PDB file of C-alpha atoms in Angstrom:
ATOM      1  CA  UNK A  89     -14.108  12.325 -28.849  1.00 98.00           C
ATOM      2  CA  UNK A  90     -14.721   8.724 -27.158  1.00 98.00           C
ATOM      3  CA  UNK A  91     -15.454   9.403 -24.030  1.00 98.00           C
ATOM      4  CA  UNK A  92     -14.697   5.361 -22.282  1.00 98.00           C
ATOM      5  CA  UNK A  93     -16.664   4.923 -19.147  1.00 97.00           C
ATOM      6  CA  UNK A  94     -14.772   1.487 -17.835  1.00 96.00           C
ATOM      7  CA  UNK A  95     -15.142  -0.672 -14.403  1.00 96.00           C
ATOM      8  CA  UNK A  96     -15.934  -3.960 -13.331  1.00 94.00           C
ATOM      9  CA  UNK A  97     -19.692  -5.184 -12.806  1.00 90.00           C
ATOM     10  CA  UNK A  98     -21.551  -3.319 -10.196  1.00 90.00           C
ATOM     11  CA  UNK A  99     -19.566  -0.584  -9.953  1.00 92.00           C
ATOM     12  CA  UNK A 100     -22.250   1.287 -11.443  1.00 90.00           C
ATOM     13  CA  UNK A 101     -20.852   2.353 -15.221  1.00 94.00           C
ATOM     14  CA  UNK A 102     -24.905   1.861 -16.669  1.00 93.00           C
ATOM     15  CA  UNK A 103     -26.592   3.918 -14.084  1.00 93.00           C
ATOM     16  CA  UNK A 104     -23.659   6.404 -14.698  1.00 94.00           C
ATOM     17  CA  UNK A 105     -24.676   6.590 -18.099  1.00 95.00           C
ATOM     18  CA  UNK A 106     -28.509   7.111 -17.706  1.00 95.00           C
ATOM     19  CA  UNK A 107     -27.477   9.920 -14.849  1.00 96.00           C
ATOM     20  CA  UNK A 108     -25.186  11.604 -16.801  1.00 97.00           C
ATOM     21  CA  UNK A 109     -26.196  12.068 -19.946  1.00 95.00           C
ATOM     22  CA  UNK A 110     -29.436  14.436 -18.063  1.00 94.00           C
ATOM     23  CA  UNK A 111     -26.551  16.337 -17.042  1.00 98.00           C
ATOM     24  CA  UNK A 112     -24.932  16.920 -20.596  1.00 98.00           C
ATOM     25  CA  UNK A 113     -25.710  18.987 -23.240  1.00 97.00           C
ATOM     26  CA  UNK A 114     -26.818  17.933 -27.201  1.00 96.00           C
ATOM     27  CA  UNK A 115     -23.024  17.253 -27.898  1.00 98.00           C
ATOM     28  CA  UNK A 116     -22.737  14.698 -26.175  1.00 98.00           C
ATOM     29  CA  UNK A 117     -24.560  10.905 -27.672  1.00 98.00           C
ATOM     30  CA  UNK A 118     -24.554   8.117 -25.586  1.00 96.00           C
ATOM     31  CA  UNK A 119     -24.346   4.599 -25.818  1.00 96.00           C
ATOM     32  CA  UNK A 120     -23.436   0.910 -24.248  1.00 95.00           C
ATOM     33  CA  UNK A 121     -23.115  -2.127 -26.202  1.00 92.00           C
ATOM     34  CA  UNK A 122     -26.809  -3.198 -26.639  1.00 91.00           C
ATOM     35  CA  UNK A 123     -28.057   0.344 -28.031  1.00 93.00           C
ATOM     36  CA  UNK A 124     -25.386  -0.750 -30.898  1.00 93.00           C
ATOM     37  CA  UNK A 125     -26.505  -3.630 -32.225  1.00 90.00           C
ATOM     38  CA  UNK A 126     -27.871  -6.998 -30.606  1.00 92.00           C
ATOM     39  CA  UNK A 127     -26.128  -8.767 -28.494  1.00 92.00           C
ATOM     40  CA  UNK A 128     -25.148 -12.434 -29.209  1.00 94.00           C
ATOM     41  CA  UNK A 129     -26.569 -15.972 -27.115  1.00 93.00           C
ATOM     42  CA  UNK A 130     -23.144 -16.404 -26.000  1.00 92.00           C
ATOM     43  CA  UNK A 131     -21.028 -13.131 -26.220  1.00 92.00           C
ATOM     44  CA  UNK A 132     -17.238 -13.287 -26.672  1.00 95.00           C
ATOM     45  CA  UNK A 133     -14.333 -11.102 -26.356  1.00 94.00           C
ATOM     46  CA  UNK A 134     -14.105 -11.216 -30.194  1.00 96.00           C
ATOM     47  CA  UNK A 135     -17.952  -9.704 -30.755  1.00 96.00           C
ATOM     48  CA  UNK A 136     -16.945  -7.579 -27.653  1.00 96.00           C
ATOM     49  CA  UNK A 137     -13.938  -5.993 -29.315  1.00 97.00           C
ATOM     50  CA  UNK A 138     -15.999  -6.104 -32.637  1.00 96.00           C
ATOM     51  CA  UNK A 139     -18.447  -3.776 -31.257  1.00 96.00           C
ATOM     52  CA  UNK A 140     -16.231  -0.658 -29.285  1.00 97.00           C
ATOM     53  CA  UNK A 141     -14.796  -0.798 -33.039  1.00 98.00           C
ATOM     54  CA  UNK A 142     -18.447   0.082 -33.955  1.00 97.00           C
ATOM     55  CA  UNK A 143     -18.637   2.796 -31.050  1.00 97.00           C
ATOM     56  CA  UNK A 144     -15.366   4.150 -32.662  1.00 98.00           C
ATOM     57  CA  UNK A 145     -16.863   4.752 -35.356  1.00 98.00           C
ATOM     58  CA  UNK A 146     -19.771   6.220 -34.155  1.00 98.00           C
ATOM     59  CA  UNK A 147     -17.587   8.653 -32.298  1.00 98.00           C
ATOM     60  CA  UNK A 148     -15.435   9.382 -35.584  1.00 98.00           C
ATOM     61  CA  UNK A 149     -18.682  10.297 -37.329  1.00 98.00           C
ATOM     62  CA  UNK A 150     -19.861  12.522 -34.447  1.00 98.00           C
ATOM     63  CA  UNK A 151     -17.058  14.075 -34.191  1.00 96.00           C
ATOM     64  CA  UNK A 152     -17.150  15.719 -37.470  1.00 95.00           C
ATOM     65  CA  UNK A 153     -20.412  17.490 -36.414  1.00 97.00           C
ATOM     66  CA  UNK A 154     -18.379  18.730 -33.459  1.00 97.00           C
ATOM     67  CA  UNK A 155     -19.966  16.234 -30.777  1.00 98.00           C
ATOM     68  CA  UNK A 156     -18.706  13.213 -28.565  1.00 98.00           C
ATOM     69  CA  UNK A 157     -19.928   9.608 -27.721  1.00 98.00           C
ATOM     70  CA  UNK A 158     -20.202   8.680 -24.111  1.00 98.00           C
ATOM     71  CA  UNK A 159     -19.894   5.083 -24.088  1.00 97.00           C
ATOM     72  CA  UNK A 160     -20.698   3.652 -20.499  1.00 95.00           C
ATOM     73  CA  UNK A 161     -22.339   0.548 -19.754  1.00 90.00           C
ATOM     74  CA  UNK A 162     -19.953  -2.353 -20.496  1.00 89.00           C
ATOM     75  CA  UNK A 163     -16.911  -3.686 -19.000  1.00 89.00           C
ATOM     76  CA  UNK A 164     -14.929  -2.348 -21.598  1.00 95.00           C
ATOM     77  CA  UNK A 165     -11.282  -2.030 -20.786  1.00 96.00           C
ATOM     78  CA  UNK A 166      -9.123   1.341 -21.925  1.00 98.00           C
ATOM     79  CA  UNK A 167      -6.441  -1.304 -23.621  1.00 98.00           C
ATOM     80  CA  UNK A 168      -9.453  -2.155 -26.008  1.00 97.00           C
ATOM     81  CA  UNK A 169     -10.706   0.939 -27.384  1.00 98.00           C
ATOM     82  CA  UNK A 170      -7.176   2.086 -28.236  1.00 98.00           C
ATOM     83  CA  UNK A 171      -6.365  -1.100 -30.410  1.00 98.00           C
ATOM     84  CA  UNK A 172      -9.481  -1.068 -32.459  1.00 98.00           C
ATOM     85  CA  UNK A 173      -8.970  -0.782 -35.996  1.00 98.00           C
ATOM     86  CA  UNK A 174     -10.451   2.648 -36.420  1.00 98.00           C
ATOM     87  CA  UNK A 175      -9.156   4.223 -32.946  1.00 98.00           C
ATOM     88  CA  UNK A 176      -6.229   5.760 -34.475  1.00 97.00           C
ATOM     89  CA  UNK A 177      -8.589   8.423 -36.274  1.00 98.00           C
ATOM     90  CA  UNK A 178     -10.508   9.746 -33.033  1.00 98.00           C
ATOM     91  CA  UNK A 179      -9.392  11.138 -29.222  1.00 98.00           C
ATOM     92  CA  UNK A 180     -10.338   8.675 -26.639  1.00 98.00           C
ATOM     93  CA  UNK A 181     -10.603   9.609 -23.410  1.00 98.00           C
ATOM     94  CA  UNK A 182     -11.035   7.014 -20.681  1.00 98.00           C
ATOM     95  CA  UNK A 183     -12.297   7.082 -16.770  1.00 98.00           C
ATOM     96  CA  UNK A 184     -12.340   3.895 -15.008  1.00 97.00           C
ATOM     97  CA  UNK A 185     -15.592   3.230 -12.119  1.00 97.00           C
ATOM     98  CA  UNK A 186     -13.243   1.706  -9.327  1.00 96.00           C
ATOM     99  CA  UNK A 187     -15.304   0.605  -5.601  1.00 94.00           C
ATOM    100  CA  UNK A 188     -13.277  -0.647  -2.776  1.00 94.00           C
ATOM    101  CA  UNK A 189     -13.805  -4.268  -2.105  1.00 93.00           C
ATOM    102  CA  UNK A 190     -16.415  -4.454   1.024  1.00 94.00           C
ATOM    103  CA  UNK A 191     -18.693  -1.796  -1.055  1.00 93.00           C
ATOM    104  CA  UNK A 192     -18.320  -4.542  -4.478  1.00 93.00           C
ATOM    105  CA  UNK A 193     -18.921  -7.517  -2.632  1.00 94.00           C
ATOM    106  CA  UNK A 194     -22.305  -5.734  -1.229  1.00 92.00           C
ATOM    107  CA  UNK A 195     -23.301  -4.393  -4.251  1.00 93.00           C
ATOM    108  CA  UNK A 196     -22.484  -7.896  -6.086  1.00 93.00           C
ATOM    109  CA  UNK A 197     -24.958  -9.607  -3.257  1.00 92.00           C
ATOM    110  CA  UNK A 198     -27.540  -7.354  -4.094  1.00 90.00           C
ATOM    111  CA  UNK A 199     -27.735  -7.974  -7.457  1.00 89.00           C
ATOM    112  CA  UNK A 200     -27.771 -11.518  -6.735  1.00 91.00           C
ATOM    113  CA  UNK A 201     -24.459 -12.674  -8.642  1.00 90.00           C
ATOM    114  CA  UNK A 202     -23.978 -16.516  -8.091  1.00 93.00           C
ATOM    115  CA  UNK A 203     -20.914 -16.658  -5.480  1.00 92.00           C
ATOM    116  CA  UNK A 204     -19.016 -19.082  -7.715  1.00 94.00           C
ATOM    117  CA  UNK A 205     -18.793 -15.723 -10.017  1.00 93.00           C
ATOM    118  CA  UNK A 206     -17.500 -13.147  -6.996  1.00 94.00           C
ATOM    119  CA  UNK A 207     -13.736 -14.125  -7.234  1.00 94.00           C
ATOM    120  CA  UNK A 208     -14.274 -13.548 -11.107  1.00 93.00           C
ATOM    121  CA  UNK A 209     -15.689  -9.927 -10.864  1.00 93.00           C
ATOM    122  CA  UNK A 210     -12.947  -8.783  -8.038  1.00 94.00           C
ATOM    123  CA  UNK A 211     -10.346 -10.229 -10.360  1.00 94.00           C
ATOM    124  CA  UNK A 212     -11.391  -8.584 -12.968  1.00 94.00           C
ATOM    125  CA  UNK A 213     -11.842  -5.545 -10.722  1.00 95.00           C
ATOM    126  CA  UNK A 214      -8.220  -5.399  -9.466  1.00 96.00           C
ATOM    127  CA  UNK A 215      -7.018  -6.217 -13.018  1.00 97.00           C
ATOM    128  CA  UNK A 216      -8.832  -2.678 -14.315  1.00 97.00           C
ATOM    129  CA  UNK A 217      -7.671  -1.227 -11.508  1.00 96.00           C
ATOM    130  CA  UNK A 218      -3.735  -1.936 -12.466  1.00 97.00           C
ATOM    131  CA  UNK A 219      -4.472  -1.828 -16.552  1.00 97.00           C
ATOM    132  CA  UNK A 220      -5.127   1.967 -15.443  1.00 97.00           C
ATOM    133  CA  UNK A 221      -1.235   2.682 -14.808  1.00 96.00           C
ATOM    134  CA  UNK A 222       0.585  -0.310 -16.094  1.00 97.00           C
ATOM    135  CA  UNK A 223      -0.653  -1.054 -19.710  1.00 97.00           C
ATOM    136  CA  UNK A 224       1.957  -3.737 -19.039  1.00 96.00           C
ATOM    137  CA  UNK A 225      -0.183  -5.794 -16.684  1.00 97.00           C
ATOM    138  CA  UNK A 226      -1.164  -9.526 -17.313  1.00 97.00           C
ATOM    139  CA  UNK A 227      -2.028  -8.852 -20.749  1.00 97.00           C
ATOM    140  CA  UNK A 228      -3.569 -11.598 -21.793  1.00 96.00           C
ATOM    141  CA  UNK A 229      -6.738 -10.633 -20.110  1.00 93.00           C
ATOM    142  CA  UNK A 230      -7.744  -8.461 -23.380  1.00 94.00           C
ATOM    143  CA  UNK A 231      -5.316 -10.573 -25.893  1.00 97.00           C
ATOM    144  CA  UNK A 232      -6.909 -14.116 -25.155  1.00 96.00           C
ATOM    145  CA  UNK A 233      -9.454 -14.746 -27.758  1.00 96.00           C
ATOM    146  CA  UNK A 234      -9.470 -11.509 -29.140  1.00 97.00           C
ATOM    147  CA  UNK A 235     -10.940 -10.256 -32.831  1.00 98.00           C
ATOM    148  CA  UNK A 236      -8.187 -10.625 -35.674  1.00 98.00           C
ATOM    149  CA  UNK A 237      -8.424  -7.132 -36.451  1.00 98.00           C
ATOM    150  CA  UNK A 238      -7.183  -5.535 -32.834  1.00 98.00           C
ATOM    151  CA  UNK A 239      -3.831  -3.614 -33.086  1.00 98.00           C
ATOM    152  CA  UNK A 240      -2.331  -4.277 -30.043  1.00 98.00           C
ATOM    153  CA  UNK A 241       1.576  -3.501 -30.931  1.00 97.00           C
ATOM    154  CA  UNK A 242      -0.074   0.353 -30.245  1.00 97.00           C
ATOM    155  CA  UNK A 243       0.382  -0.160 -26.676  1.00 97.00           C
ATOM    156  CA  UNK A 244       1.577  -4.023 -26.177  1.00 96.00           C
ATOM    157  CA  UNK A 245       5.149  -3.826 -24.615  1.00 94.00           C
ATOM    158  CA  UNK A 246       4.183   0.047 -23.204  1.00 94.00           C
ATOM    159  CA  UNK A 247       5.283   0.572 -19.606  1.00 93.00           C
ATOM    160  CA  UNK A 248       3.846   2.972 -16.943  1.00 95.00           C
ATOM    161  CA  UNK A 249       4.730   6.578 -18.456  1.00 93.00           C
ATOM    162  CA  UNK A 250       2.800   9.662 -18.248  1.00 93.00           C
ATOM    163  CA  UNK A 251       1.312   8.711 -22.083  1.00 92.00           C
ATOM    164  CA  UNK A 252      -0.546   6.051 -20.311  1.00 97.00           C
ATOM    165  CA  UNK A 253      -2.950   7.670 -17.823  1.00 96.00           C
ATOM    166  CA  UNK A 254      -7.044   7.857 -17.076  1.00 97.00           C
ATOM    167  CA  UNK A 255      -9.413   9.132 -14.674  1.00 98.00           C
ATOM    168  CA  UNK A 256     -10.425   6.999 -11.602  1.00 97.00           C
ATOM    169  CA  UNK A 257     -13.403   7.742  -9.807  1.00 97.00           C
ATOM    170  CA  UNK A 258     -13.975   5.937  -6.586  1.00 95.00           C
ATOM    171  CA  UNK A 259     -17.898   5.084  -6.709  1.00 94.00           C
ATOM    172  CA  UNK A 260     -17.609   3.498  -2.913  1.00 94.00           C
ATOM    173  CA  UNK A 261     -18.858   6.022  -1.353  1.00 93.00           C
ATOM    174  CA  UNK A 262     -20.982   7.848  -3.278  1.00 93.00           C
ATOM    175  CA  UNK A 263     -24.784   6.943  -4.891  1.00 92.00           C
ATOM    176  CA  UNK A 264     -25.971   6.508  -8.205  1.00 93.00           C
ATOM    177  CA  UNK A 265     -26.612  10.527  -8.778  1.00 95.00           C
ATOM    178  CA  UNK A 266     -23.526  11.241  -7.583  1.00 96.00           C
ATOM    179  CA  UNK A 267     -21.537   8.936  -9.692  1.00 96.00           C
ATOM    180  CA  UNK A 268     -23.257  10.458 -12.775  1.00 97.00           C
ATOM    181  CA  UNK A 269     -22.665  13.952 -11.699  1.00 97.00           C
ATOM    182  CA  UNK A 270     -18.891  13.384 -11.598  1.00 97.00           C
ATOM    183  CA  UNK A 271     -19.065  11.043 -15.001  1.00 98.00           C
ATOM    184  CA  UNK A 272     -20.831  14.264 -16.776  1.00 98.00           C
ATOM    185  CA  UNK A 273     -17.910  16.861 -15.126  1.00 98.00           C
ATOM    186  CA  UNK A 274     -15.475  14.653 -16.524  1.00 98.00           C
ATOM    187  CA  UNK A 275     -16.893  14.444 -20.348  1.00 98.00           C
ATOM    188  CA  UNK A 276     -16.636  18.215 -19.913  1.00 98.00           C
ATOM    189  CA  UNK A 277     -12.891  18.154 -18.023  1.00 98.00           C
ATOM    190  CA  UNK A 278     -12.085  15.410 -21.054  1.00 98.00           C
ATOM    191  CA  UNK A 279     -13.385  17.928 -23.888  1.00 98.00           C
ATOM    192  CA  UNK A 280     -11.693  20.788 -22.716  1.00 98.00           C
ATOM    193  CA  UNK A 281      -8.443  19.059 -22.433  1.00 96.00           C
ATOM    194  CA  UNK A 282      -8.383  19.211 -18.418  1.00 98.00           C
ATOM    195  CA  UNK A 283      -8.530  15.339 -17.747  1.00 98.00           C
ATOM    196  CA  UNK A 284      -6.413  12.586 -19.662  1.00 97.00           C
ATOM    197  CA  UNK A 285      -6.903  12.099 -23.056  1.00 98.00           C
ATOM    198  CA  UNK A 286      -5.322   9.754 -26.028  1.00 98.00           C
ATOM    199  CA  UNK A 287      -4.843  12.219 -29.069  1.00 97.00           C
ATOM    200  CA  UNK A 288      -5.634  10.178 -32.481  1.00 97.00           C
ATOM    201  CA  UNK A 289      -2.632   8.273 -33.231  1.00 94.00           C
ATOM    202  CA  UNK A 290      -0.774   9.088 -29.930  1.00 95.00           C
ATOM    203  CA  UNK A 291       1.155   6.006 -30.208  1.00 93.00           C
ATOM    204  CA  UNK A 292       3.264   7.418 -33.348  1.00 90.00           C
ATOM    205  CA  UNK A 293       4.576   9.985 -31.109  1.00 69.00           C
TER     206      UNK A 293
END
């Protein structure tokens, strides 16, 4: 299984990761975007989408040794996983970091983001935060630029249905332990079929 960790920047999907996996067993493999291959001067959406195709794959050949990828790190929307080439061969299973504004604008400060950049990240914030119900929702934001090889007509032209759903975890008020506490109990709710999952080739159905 793919086990998507999404979120907007600072909402703490990295330190999730690094948390978490101490809290998981040998089954689970984990992974962001930069333990996958190197990341380009000037990344794009394309050489984004190019790489969750690689963690697909990685999760495809785990598995078949009966183990999962937790891929955390990256703002890596659910829409995205599901239309790589290779994602209609593996369960995905995706939980999105969400933080209520006040506690993203703090944690933005802190990690010194230029303020030109702020509207950016909230945008992209609230987008996640409605791409989690409505795949149906401005669109564009993952189709713009994207890789030749997505599929989108999987879920392009969906609306909110009870095929369509995710985890949300609100990291606002909780610290970084915390968050990876409740990442690693929902790999384990994910595996055992008690949190939302996307079967392999769902979209047929």
């Amino acid at each position: 299984m793919l086990l998507l960790v999404s979120g907007a920047s600072a909402v703490g999907k990295s330190t999730a990761r690094l948390h978490a996996r101490h809290l998981l067993d040998d089954t689970f493999e984990n992974a962001e975007l930069f333990t996958l291959g190197p990341i380009p001067a000037v990344p794009t959406v394309a050489w984004r989408q190019e790489m969750v195709e690689a963690a697909v794959v990685r999760a495809i050949a785990l598995e078949a040794e009966g183990k999962h990828l937790l891929f955390a790190g990256d703002p890596v929307p659910l829409g995205e996983a599901l239309a790589v080439p290779s994602a209609d061969r593996v369960d995905i299973a995706a939980c999105l970091l969400d933080v209520d504004e006040r506690a993203h604008l703090a944690r933005l400060a802190k990690r010194g983001e230029p303020q030109e950049l702020i509207p950016l990240h909230q945008g992209f914030a609230a987008w996640l935060r409605a791409h989690a119900t409505d795949p149906g929702h401005v669109t564009e934001a993952v189709t713009n630029d994207a890789w030749a090889e997505m599929r989108w007509d999987r879920w392009i032209g969906r609306g909110p249905g009870p095929e369509w759903a995710m985890t949300v975890i609100d990291t606002s008020p909780l610290g970084p332990e915390q968050v990876g506490a409740e990442v690693a109990d929902w790999c384990r709710r994910a595996v055992a079929g008690q949190a939302p999952v996307f079967r392999a080739g769902w979209f047929t159905g």
